[in-house]
C-alpha positions as CSV (number, residue, x, y, z in Angstrom):
1,X,-29.0,-24.5,-28.6
2,X,-31.0,-24.1,-25.4
3,X,-33.0,-21.0,-25.1
4,X,-32.6,-20.9,-21.3
5,X,-29.5,-20.6,-18.9
6,X,-29.1,-21.3,-15.3
7,X,-29.2,-17.8,-13.5
8,X,-26.2,-18.6,-11.3
9,X,-24.2,-19.7,-14.3
10,X,-25.2,-16.6,-16.2
11,X,-23.9,-14.5,-13.3
12,X,-20.6,-16.3,-13.4
13,X,-20.3,-15.8,-17.1
14,X,-20.8,-12.1,-16.6
15,X,-17.8,-12.2,-14.3
16,X,-15.8,-14.1,-17.0
17,X,-16.7,-11.6,-19.6
18,X,-15.4,-8.8,-17.4
19,X,-12.0,-10.7,-17.2
20,X,-12.3,-12.1,-13.7
21,X,-9.9,-14.9,-13.2
22,X,-10.1,-15.6,-9.5
23,X,-12.9,-15.4,-6.9
24,X,-12.2,-15.7,-3.2
25,X,-14.5,-17.1,-0.5
26,X,-15.8,-19.9,1.7
27,X,-18.9,-21.9,0.8
28,X,-22.1,-21.9,2.9
29,X,-25.7,-23.0,2.5
30,X,-26.8,-19.6,1.6
31,X,-24.3,-19.2,-1.2
32,X,-24.4,-22.7,-2.6
33,X,-26.2,-21.7,-5.9
34,X,-23.1,-19.6,-6.6
35,X,-20.9,-22.5,-5.7
36,X,-22.7,-24.8,-8.1
37,X,-22.3,-22.2,-10.9
38,X,-18.6,-21.9,-10.1
39,X,-18.3,-25.7,-10.4
40,X,-20.1,-25.5,-13.7
41,X,-17.6,-22.8,-14.9
42,X,-14.5,-24.2,-13.3
43,X,-12.6,-24.4,-16.6
44,X,-13.1,-20.6,-17.0
45,X,-12.8,-19.1,-13.6
46,X,-10.8,-20.2,-10.6
47,X,-12.5,-20.4,-7.1
48,X,-9.8,-19.9,-4.4
49,X,-10.7,-21.5,-1.1
50,X,-9.5,-19.2,1.6
51,X,-9.6,-20.1,5.3
52,X,-11.2,-16.9,6.4
53,X,-13.5,-14.5,4.4
54,X,-11.5,-11.5,5.6
55,X,-8.6,-12.9,3.7
56,X,-10.7,-13.4,0.6
57,X,-11.8,-9.7,0.7
58,X,-8.3,-8.4,1.4
59,X,-6.9,-10.5,-1.5
60,X,-9.7,-9.0,-3.7
61,X,-8.7,-5.5,-2.7
62,X,-4.9,-6.2,-3.2
63,X,-5.7,-7.8,-6.6
64,X,-7.2,-4.5,-7.7
65,X,-4.1,-2.6,-6.3
66,X,-1.6,-4.9,-8.1
67,X,-3.5,-5.1,-11.5
68,X,-6.1,-2.3,-11.6
69,X,-8.8,-4.9,-12.4
70,X,-11.8,-5.6,-10.3
71,X,-11.3,-8.0,-7.4
72,X,-14.2,-10.4,-6.4
73,X,-14.9,-12.1,-3.1
74,X,-18.0,-13.7,-1.5
75,X,-19.4,-14.8,1.9
76,X,-22.5,-16.6,3.0
77,X,-25.3,-14.9,4.9
78,X,-24.6,-13.5,8.3
79,X,-21.1,-14.1,9.5
80,X,-19.7,-15.1,6.2
81,X,-20.6,-11.8,4.7
82,X,-19.7,-9.7,7.7
83,X,-16.2,-11.2,7.8
84,X,-15.7,-9.6,4.4
85,X,-16.2,-6.1,5.8
86,X,-12.5,-5.4,6.8
87,X,-11.3,-6.1,3.3
88,X,-14.1,-4.1,1.8
89,X,-13.3,-1.1,3.8
90,X,-9.6,-1.4,2.7
91,X,-10.8,-1.3,-0.9
92,X,-13.1,1.7,-0.2
93,X,-10.4,3.7,1.5
94,X,-7.9,3.0,-1.3
95,X,-10.5,3.7,-4.1
96,X,-10.1,0.4,-5.9
97,X,-12.9,-1.7,-7.6
98,X,-14.1,-4.7,-5.7
99,X,-17.3,-6.8,-6.0
100,X,-18.7,-8.6,-3.0
101,X,-21.4,-11.2,-3.4
102,X,-23.2,-12.0,-0.2
103,X,-25.4,-15.0,0.4
104,X,-29.0,-14.7,1.7
105,X,-31.6,-17.1,2.9
106,X,-34.0,-18.3,0.1
107,X,-36.8,-15.8,-0.7
108,X,-39.4,-18.0,1.1
109,X,-37.6,-17.3,4.4
110,X,-36.6,-13.8,3.9
111,X,-38.1,-11.3,6.4
112,X,-39.1,-14.2,8.6
113,X,-36.2,-14.1,11.2
114,X,-35.0,-17.4,9.9
115,X,-31.5,-18.9,10.6
116,X,-28.8,-16.4,9.6
117,X,-31.4,-14.3,7.8
118,X,-31.2,-10.5,8.3
119,X,-31.7,-7.3,6.5
120,X,-28.2,-7.1,4.9
121,X,-28.5,-3.9,2.9
122,X,-27.8,-1.5,5.9
123,X,-24.8,-3.5,6.9
124,X,-23.0,-2.6,3.6
125,X,-24.6,0.8,3.1
126,X,-21.6,2.7,4.3
127,X,-18.8,0.7,2.6
128,X,-20.5,0.3,-0.8
129,X,-21.1,2.7,-3.8
130,X,-23.6,0.1,-5.1
131,X,-25.6,-2.1,-2.7
132,X,-28.5,-4.2,-4.0
133,X,-30.5,-7.4,-3.2
134,X,-31.5,-9.5,-6.2
135,X,-35.2,-10.1,-6.2
136,X,-35.8,-12.3,-9.3
137,X,-33.7,-14.9,-11.0
138,X,-33.8,-12.8,-14.3
139,X,-32.2,-9.9,-12.5
140,X,-29.3,-11.8,-11.3
141,X,-26.8,-11.4,-14.3
142,X,-27.9,-7.8,-14.8
143,X,-27.3,-6.8,-11.2
144,X,-23.9,-8.4,-11.3
145,X,-23.1,-6.6,-14.5
146,X,-24.4,-3.3,-13.0
147,X,-22.3,-3.8,-9.9
148,X,-19.1,-4.3,-11.8
149,X,-19.8,-1.3,-14.0
150,X,-20.5,0.9,-10.9
151,X,-17.3,-0.4,-9.1
152,X,-15.2,0.6,-12.1
153,X,-16.9,3.9,-12.8
154,X,-16.7,5.0,-9.1
155,X,-13.5,3.2,-8.1
156,X,-15.2,1.6,-5.1
157,X,-17.0,-1.5,-3.6
158,X,-20.1,-2.9,-5.1
159,X,-22.2,-5.4,-3.0
160,X,-24.8,-7.8,-4.3
161,X,-27.0,-9.9,-1.9
162,X,-28.1,-13.1,-3.5
163,X,-31.0,-15.2,-2.1
164,X,-29.8,-18.7,-2.6
165,X,-32.8,-20.1,-4.5
166,X,-32.6,-17.5,-7.2
167,X,-29.3,-18.8,-8.5
168,X,-30.9,-22.2,-9.1
169,X,-33.6,-21.0,-11.5
170,X,-33.3,-21.2,-15.3
171,X,-33.9,-17.9,-17.1
172,X,-34.3,-17.0,-20.8
173,X,-30.9,-17.0,-22.4
174,X,-31.7,-13.8,-24.1
175,X,-31.7,-12.1,-20.6
176,X,-28.0,-12.9,-20.2
177,X,-25.5,-10.4,-21.4
178,X,-22.7,-8.1,-20.0
179,X,-21.6,-4.7,-20.7
180,X,-17.9,-5.7,-20.6
181,X,-17.3,-4.9,-24.2
182,X,-18.7,-1.4,-23.8
183,X,-16.4,-0.5,-20.8
184,X,-14.5,2.7,-21.4
185,X,-12.6,5.2,-19.2
186,X,-12.6,8.9,-19.5
187,X,-9.9,10.4,-21.6
188,X,-7.3,12.5,-19.7
189,X,-8.4,16.0,-19.0
190,X,-6.8,18.7,-21.3
191,X,-4.3,20.8,-19.5
192,X,-5.2,24.5,-19.1
193,X,-2.2,26.3,-20.5
194,X,-2.6,29.3,-18.3
195,X,-2.4,27.1,-15.2
196,X,0.8,25.5,-16.5
197,X,2.3,28.9,-17.2
198,X,1.4,30.1,-13.7
199,X,3.2,27.2,-12.2
200,X,6.3,27.7,-14.4
201,X,6.4,31.4,-13.4
202,X,6.6,30.4,-9.7
203,X,9.1,27.7,-10.3
204,X,11.4,30.0,-12.2
205,X,11.5,32.3,-9.2
206,X,11.5,29.7,-6.4
207,X,14.8,29.0,-4.6
208,X,13.8,26.1,-2.5
209,X,11.3,23.8,-4.2
210,X,10.2,20.3,-3.3
211,X,8.3,18.0,-5.6
212,X,5.9,16.0,-3.4
213,X,4.8,13.0,-5.6
214,X,2.0,10.6,-4.8
215,X,0.7,7.5,-6.5
216,X,-0.6,9.6,-9.3
217,X,2.9,9.7,-10.8
218,X,3.2,5.9,-11.1
219,X,4.4,5.3,-14.6
220,X,5.8,8.8,-14.8
221,X,8.7,8.6,-12.3
222,X,11.3,9.4,-15.0
223,X,9.4,12.5,-15.9
224,X,9.4,13.6,-12.3
225,X,13.2,12.9,-12.0
226,X,13.7,14.9,-15.2
227,X,11.9,17.9,-13.7
228,X,13.7,17.6,-10.4
229,X,17.1,17.7,-12.0
230,X,16.2,20.6,-14.3
231,X,14.9,22.9,-11.5
232,X,17.1,21.4,-8.8
233,X,14.1,20.4,-6.6
234,X,14.5,17.2,-4.5
235,X,11.6,14.7,-4.6
236,X,9.5,13.6,-1.6
237,X,7.1,10.8,-2.0
238,X,4.2,9.4,-0.1
239,X,5.0,6.3,1.8
240,X,3.0,4.2,-0.7
241,X,4.8,5.5,-3.8
242,X,8.5,4.5,-3.3
243,X,8.3,2.0,-6.1
244,X,7.8,4.8,-8.7
245,X,11.5,5.8,-8.3
246,X,14.8,4.1,-8.3
247,X,16.2,3.9,-4.8
248,X,19.5,5.3,-5.8
249,X,18.1,8.6,-7.2
250,X,20.3,11.1,-5.7
251,X,17.5,13.6,-4.7
252,X,15.0,11.1,-3.4
253,X,14.1,12.6,0.0
254,X,11.6,9.8,1.0
255,X,8.3,10.3,2.8
256,X,7.2,12.6,5.6
257,X,5.7,12.2,9.0
258,X,6.3,9.0,10.9
259,X,6.2,6.3,8.2
260,X,9.0,8.4,6.8
261,X,12.7,9.2,6.4
262,X,14.8,11.9,7.9
263,X,15.6,13.9,4.8
264,X,11.9,14.6,3.9
265,X,10.8,15.6,7.4
266,X,13.8,18.1,7.5
267,X,13.4,19.6,4.1
268,X,9.7,20.6,4.2
269,X,10.0,23.2,7.0
270,X,12.7,24.9,4.9
271,X,11.0,24.9,1.5
272,X,9.4,27.8,0.0
273,X,7.5,26.0,-2.8
274,X,5.8,22.6,-3.0
275,X,4.7,20.9,-6.2
276,X,2.0,18.6,-4.8
277,X,1.4,16.1,-7.7
278,X,-0.9,13.1,-7.7
279,X,-0.9,13.2,-3.9
280,X,-3.3,12.9,-1.1
281,X,-1.2,13.4,2.0
282,X,-3.6,12.2,4.7
283,X,-2.0,14.0,7.7
284,X,-2.0,17.5,6.2
285,X,-4.9,18.7,8.4
286,X,-3.3,17.2,11.6
287,X,0.3,18.4,11.1
288,X,2.0,21.6,10.1
289,X,4.1,20.1,7.4
290,X,3.4,23.0,5.0
291,X,3.3,25.8,7.5
292,X,6.4,27.6,6.1
293,X,5.5,27.0,2.4
294,X,4.9,30.3,0.4
295,X,3.8,28.7,-2.9
296,X,1.7,25.5,-3.2
297,X,1.2,24.1,-6.7
298,X,-1.2,21.1,-7.0
299,X,-1.6,18.8,-9.9
300,X,-4.3,16.2,-9.8
301,X,-6.6,14.3,-12.3
302,X,-9.5,14.1,-9.8
303,X,-11.3,17.5,-9.4
304,X,-12.6,16.3,-5.9
305,X,-8.9,16.4,-4.7
306,X,-8.2,19.9,-5.8
307,X,-7.5,22.2,-2.8
308,X,-8.3,19.4,-0.4
309,X,-5.1,19.3,1.6
310,X,-3.8,22.9,1.5
311,X,-4.6,26.3,0.0
312,X,-3.4,26.3,-3.6
313,X,-1.6,29.1,-5.3
314,X,-1.7,27.3,-8.6
315,X,-4.1,24.4,-9.5
316,X,-3.6,22.2,-12.5
317,X,-6.3,19.6,-13.4
318,X,-4.8,16.9,-15.5
319,X,-2.7,13.7,-15.7
320,X,0.4,14.0,-13.5
321,X,2.8,12.8,-16.2
322,X,1.3,15.1,-18.8
323,X,1.5,18.2,-16.5
324,X,5.0,17.4,-15.3
325,X,6.3,17.0,-19.0
326,X,4.7,20.2,-20.0
327,X,6.1,22.1,-17.1
328,X,9.6,20.6,-17.7
329,X,9.5,21.7,-21.4
330,X,8.7,25.4,-20.4
331,X,10.6,25.9,-17.1
332,X,14.1,27.5,-17.1
333,X,16.9,25.2,-16.1
334,X,18.7,26.1,-12.9
335,X,22.4,25.7,-12.3
336,X,23.5,23.8,-9.2
337,X,21.9,25.5,-6.2
338,X,22.8,25.7,-2.5
339,X,19.3,24.2,-1.8
340,X,20.0,21.2,-4.1
341,X,23.5,20.6,-2.7
342,X,22.2,20.7,0.9
343,X,19.5,18.2,0.2
344,X,21.7,15.9,-1.8
345,X,24.2,15.9,1.1
346,X,21.3,15.2,3.6
347,X,20.0,12.3,1.5
348,X,23.6,10.8,1.1
349,X,24.1,11.0,4.9
350,X,20.8,9.3,5.6
351,X,21.5,6.6,3.1
352,X,24.9,6.0,4.7
353,X,23.2,5.6,8.0
354,X,20.8,3.1,6.6
355,X,23.5,1.1,4.9
356,X,25.5,1.0,8.2
357,X,22.5,-0.6,10.0
358,X,21.8,-3.1,7.1
359,X,25.3,-4.3,6.9
360,X,26.2,-4.8,10.5
361,X,27.9,-8.1,11.2
362,X,28.1,-8.1,15.0
363,X,25.5,-7.9,17.7
364,X,22.0,-9.2,18.0
365,X,19.9,-9.7,14.8
366,X,17.9,-6.6,13.9
367,X,15.4,-6.3,11.2
368,X,17.8,-4.1,9.2
369,X,20.1,-7.0,8.5
370,X,17.0,-9.0,7.4
371,X,16.1,-6.3,4.8
372,X,19.8,-6.5,3.6
373,X,19.2,-10.1,2.7
374,X,15.8,-9.3,1.0
375,X,17.4,-6.7,-1.1
376,X,20.2,-9.0,-2.1
377,X,17.7,-11.9,-3.0
378,X,14.9,-9.9,-4.5
379,X,14.5,-10.1,-8.3
380,X,14.4,-7.0,-10.4
381,X,10.7,-7.3,-10.9
382,X,9.7,-8.7,-7.5
383,X,6.3,-8.0,-5.9
384,X,6.2,-7.0,-2.3
385,X,3.0,-7.3,-0.2
386,X,3.6,-5.4,2.9
387,X,1.7,-5.7,6.2
388,X,1.0,-2.8,8.5
389,X,3.0,-1.7,11.5
390,X,6.8,-1.3,11.9
391,X,7.2,-3.3,8.7
392,X,5.4,-0.6,6.7
393,X,7.7,2.1,8.1
394,X,10.9,0.0,7.8
395,X,10.2,-1.2,4.4
396,X,10.1,2.2,2.9
397,X,13.4,2.8,4.5
398,X,15.2,-0.4,3.9
399,X,13.8,-1.9,0.7
400,X,15.8,-0.6,-2.1
401,X,13.1,-0.6,-4.8
402,X,13.0,0.2,-8.5
403,X,10.1,1.0,-10.8
404,X,10.0,-2.6,-12.2
405,X,9.0,-3.8,-8.7
406,X,5.7,-3.3,-7.0
407,X,5.1,-2.5,-3.4
408,X,1.5,-2.6,-2.1
409,X,-0.2,-2.4,1.3
410,X,-3.3,-1.2,3.0
411,X,-2.7,2.5,2.4
412,X,-5.3,4.6,4.1
413,X,-7.2,2.0,6.1
414,X,-3.9,0.6,7.3
415,X,-5.3,-2.7,8.4
416,X,-3.0,-5.3,9.9
417,X,-3.1,-8.8,8.3
418,X,-2.9,-7.7,4.7
419,X,0.4,-9.3,3.9
420,X,-0.6,-12.9,3.3
421,X,-3.8,-11.9,1.3
422,X,-1.7,-9.6,-0.9
423,X,0.9,-12.3,-1.5
424,X,-1.7,-14.8,-2.4
425,X,-3.2,-12.7,-5.1
426,X,0.2,-11.4,-6.2
427,X,1.4,-14.9,-7.0
428,X,-1.9,-15.8,-8.7
429,X,-1.9,-12.7,-10.8
430,X,1.7,-12.8,-11.7
431,X,2.8,-16.5,-11.5
432,X,6.2,-15.9,-13.2
433,X,7.3,-13.1,-10.8
434,X,8.9,-13.4,-7.4
435,X,6.5,-12.6,-4.5
436,X,7.3,-11.6,-1.0
437,X,5.0,-11.2,2.0
438,X,6.7,-8.9,4.7
439,X,4.9,-8.9,8.0
440,X,5.4,-8.3,11.7
441,X,4.5,-11.1,14.0
442,X,1.4,-9.2,15.1
443,X,0.0,-8.9,11.5
444,X,1.0,-12.4,10.6
445,X,-0.7,-13.9,13.7
446,X,-3.9,-12.4,12.5
447,X,-4.1,-14.3,9.2
448,X,-1.5,-17.1,9.5
449,X,-4.3,-19.8,8.9
450,X,-4.2,-18.8,5.3
451,X,-0.6,-19.8,5.0
452,X,-2.2,-23.1,4.4
453,X,-4.0,-21.6,1.3
454,X,-0.6,-20.7,-0.2
455,X,0.5,-24.3,0.3
456,X,-2.8,-25.8,-1.0
457,X,-2.5,-23.8,-4.3
458,X,1.2,-24.6,-4.5
459,X,2.3,-20.9,-4.5
460,X,5.9,-20.4,-4.1
461,X,5.9,-17.3,-1.9
462,X,8.5,-16.1,0.6
463,X,6.9,-15.1,3.8
464,X,9.2,-13.1,6.0
465,X,8.1,-12.6,9.6
466,X,9.8,-10.0,11.7
467,X,9.3,-11.5,15.1
468,X,9.8,-9.5,18.2
469,X,6.9,-10.5,20.4
470,X,5.2,-7.1,20.3
471,X,3.0,-4.6,18.4
472,X,6.1,-2.5,17.9
473,X,4.5,0.4,16.1
474,X,1.9,0.9,18.8
475,X,4.4,0.3,21.5
476,X,6.4,3.2,20.2
477,X,3.3,5.3,20.3
478,X,2.6,4.4,23.9
479,X,6.2,5.4,24.7
480,X,5.4,8.9,23.5
481,X,1.8,9.3,24.8
482,X,1.1,6.9,27.7
483,X,2.3,6.5,31.2
484,X,3.4,2.9,30.5
485,X,2.9,-0.1,28.2
486,X,-0.2,-2.2,28.0
487,X,-1.4,-4.7,25.5
488,X,1.5,-4.3,23.2
489,X,3.5,-7.3,24.2
490,X,2.6,-11.0,23.7
491,X,4.1,-14.5,23.8
492,X,6.4,-15.7,21.0
493,X,5.3,-18.3,18.5
494,X,7.4,-20.8,16.5
495,X,6.3,-19.9,13.0
496,X,8.7,-22.3,11.4
497,X,7.1,-25.2,13.1
498,X,3.6,-24.0,12.2
499,X,4.8,-23.6,8.6
500,X,6.1,-27.1,8.6
501,X,2.8,-28.3,10.0
502,X,1.0,-26.7,7.1
503,X,3.3,-28.2,4.5
504,X,5.5,-25.2,3.9
505,X,9.3,-24.8,4.4
506,X,10.0,-23.2,7.8
507,X,13.3,-21.4,8.8
508,X,14.1,-19.8,12.1
509,X,16.6,-17.0,11.8
510,X,18.2,-15.7,15.1
511,X,21.9,-14.6,14.1
512,X,23.2,-12.2,11.6
513,X,25.8,-14.7,10.5
514,X,23.1,-17.1,9.3
515,X,21.0,-14.7,7.4
516,X,22.5,-15.3,3.9
517,X,22.3,-19.1,4.1
518,X,18.7,-19.0,5.2
519,X,17.7,-16.7,2.3
520,X,19.8,-18.8,-0.1
521,X,17.9,-21.8,0.9
522,X,14.6,-20.0,0.6
523,X,15.3,-19.1,-3.0
524,X,16.1,-22.8,-3.8
525,X,12.8,-23.8,-2.2
526,X,10.6,-21.5,-4.2
527,X,12.4,-22.5,-7.3
528,X,11.2,-26.0,-6.5
529,X,7.6,-24.7,-6.0
530,X,7.7,-24.6,-2.2
531,X,6.0,-22.0,0.1
532,X,8.5,-20.6,2.6
533,X,8.3,-18.9,5.9
534,X,11.3,-17.2,7.5
535,X,10.8,-16.5,11.1
536,X,13.3,-13.7,11.8
537,X,13.4,-13.4,15.6
538,X,15.0,-9.9,15.9
539,X,15.9,-7.7,18.8
540,X,12.8,-5.4,18.5
541,X,14.8,-2.2,18.6
542,X,12.7,0.9,17.9
543,X,13.4,2.3,14.5
544,X,14.7,5.9,14.6
545,X,11.7,8.3,15.0
546,X,12.4,10.7,12.2
547,X,9.4,12.7,13.1
548,X,11.0,13.6,16.5
549,X,14.8,13.9,15.7
550,X,17.0,14.9,18.6
551,X,20.2,16.0,16.7
552,X,20.5,19.8,16.6
553,X,22.3,21.6,19.4
554,X,20.3,24.7,18.8
555,X,17.1,22.9,19.7
556,X,18.3,20.1,22.1
557,X,20.8,19.8,24.9
558,X,24.0,17.9,24.4
559,X,23.0,15.2,26.8
560,X,19.7,14.5,25.1
561,X,21.5,14.4,21.7
562,X,24.0,11.9,23.1
563,X,21.3,9.6,24.5
564,X,19.4,9.8,21.2
565,X,22.4,9.0,19.0
566,X,23.4,6.0,21.2
567,X,20.0,4.5,21.3
568,X,19.5,4.7,17.5
569,X,23.2,4.1,16.4
570,X,23.0,7.6,14.9
571,X,26.5,8.8,15.7
572,X,27.1,9.8,12.1
573,X,23.8,11.4,11.3
574,X,24.1,15.2,10.6
575,X,21.2,17.6,11.1
576,X,19.9,19.2,8.0
577,X,20.6,22.6,9.5
578,X,24.3,21.9,9.3
579,X,24.1,21.2,5.5
580,X,22.0,24.3,4.9
581,X,24.4,26.6,6.9
582,X,27.3,25.2,5.0
583,X,25.6,26.4,1.8
584,X,24.8,29.8,3.2
585,X,21.1,29.2,3.9
586,X,19.7,30.1,7.3
587,X,17.6,27.1,8.6
588,X,14.1,27.5,9.7
589,X,14.0,26.4,13.3
590,X,10.2,26.7,13.7
591,X,9.2,23.2,14.9
592,X,6.9,21.2,12.7
593,X,4.3,19.3,14.6
594,X,4.0,15.9,13.0
595,X,1.0,14.8,14.9
596,X,-1.9,12.7,14.0
597,X,-1.0,9.4,15.6
């Protein structure tokens, strides 16, 4: 046995020991020692050749969101590395572990203003929780190992700059080892019983409670539902947490603000108590969502989040599921209440409205009927990679999810173009599960070159493009805030032809009547291992602005209500105030300012 090992190979073996299966990037002269090591280790770790480094970094971030495991991407010195930044910031904002390896000129040319040589550490100082340049070959595997440990420990981005020559040297084999077998996570905090009792005391007295569940309740959705039904408190969710609950749960209000649903926005101003669990509602400081709430109970496993978004009346440090189960065991069961009945009626009315839009058979094709076919053709455990824009908003309204499925996007950073990268890693990580990329034409245009990557790696993914020749989400904002439209409309593209040119199956959908046959064909294609693009050219109608409803005659004029109902096909939508009054509850008419964007 040799007593030496190539430093680059040792670094890649560290990745392998940490369970890394895929690494995303584009080769370059300053990263070629890593490329040679990947060639040496090709039987143990798969290099995925993307068309743009941004896609590689976004795929690494989405890998971490889908799996909880560290994602890894690389770029060569200068532009290759800086192209990664968008994906690295997405990982930073969503607090997921990602490792970025950045090429650097050989040590002999560093600090000499040579070609593509620059001081890289400051570039990544803001995005990274760990940011180091390797200075000796012997350091290389250790620095990679340290970077991974830090990324996991701090749920963030670790960046390693690698001068290309150092990866070519042999080092003593004894200097190569990893800490992968030592990796542990903290045990769950022990619940403070007095805090739980304080929460139970409030909930027993509260008459109008909402459970506001964030991603911290993933895996504990059934526990939240049990508490909801016991205390007759409807459940609101953050937009990124719809897949924790079954879409047909009768008390699922949906999410608040703009990427939201009607029932949630109407319920909060009328609630007296909020159970804020595993949640980081990022608009709290720029809206008045909680202005009428008298009691605020927060449950979170991260001490840094406690009291961050609102003044707490009760604070519980601990795992969301543990806390919810303990509260449920102690709280008194409530009989059917007026608050519960009013909210269930409001949810039912909203769902009927959604169903009406989705099942239309006449008129121009709208994105709603496309979602109807996605729901009909999606498998029970399908994965959805969701791009940013109208598709984010409409997917949380029109995808009928269940907890066996996964819905992931760019949560807090909200970068367009994440749909294809997420679908790439989703199919690589879960090859036996159905994978969808849902994107508007704005987001799809940004990264469509990597449709070729899906084809190259023979990934049977269904890419649905909602084409309306506009940045719809931003156009709707300009309607509210600007004197006119600028920069939000663009020329159409034949995505089906582009798909065919890249070796994928391409379909152009323009009529409601053709929707089922197109999706039927797409399912047959992916069963045969084909990548599919469905270019759904829809009317581009604005989705109903649930943050600015014009339905209640006490607030709006009859003529304004009539115009609003006609534009959004909302003739049968009932204001929540009507359901409250029918149950003997006087509605709170104080306007809630859902600002921010």
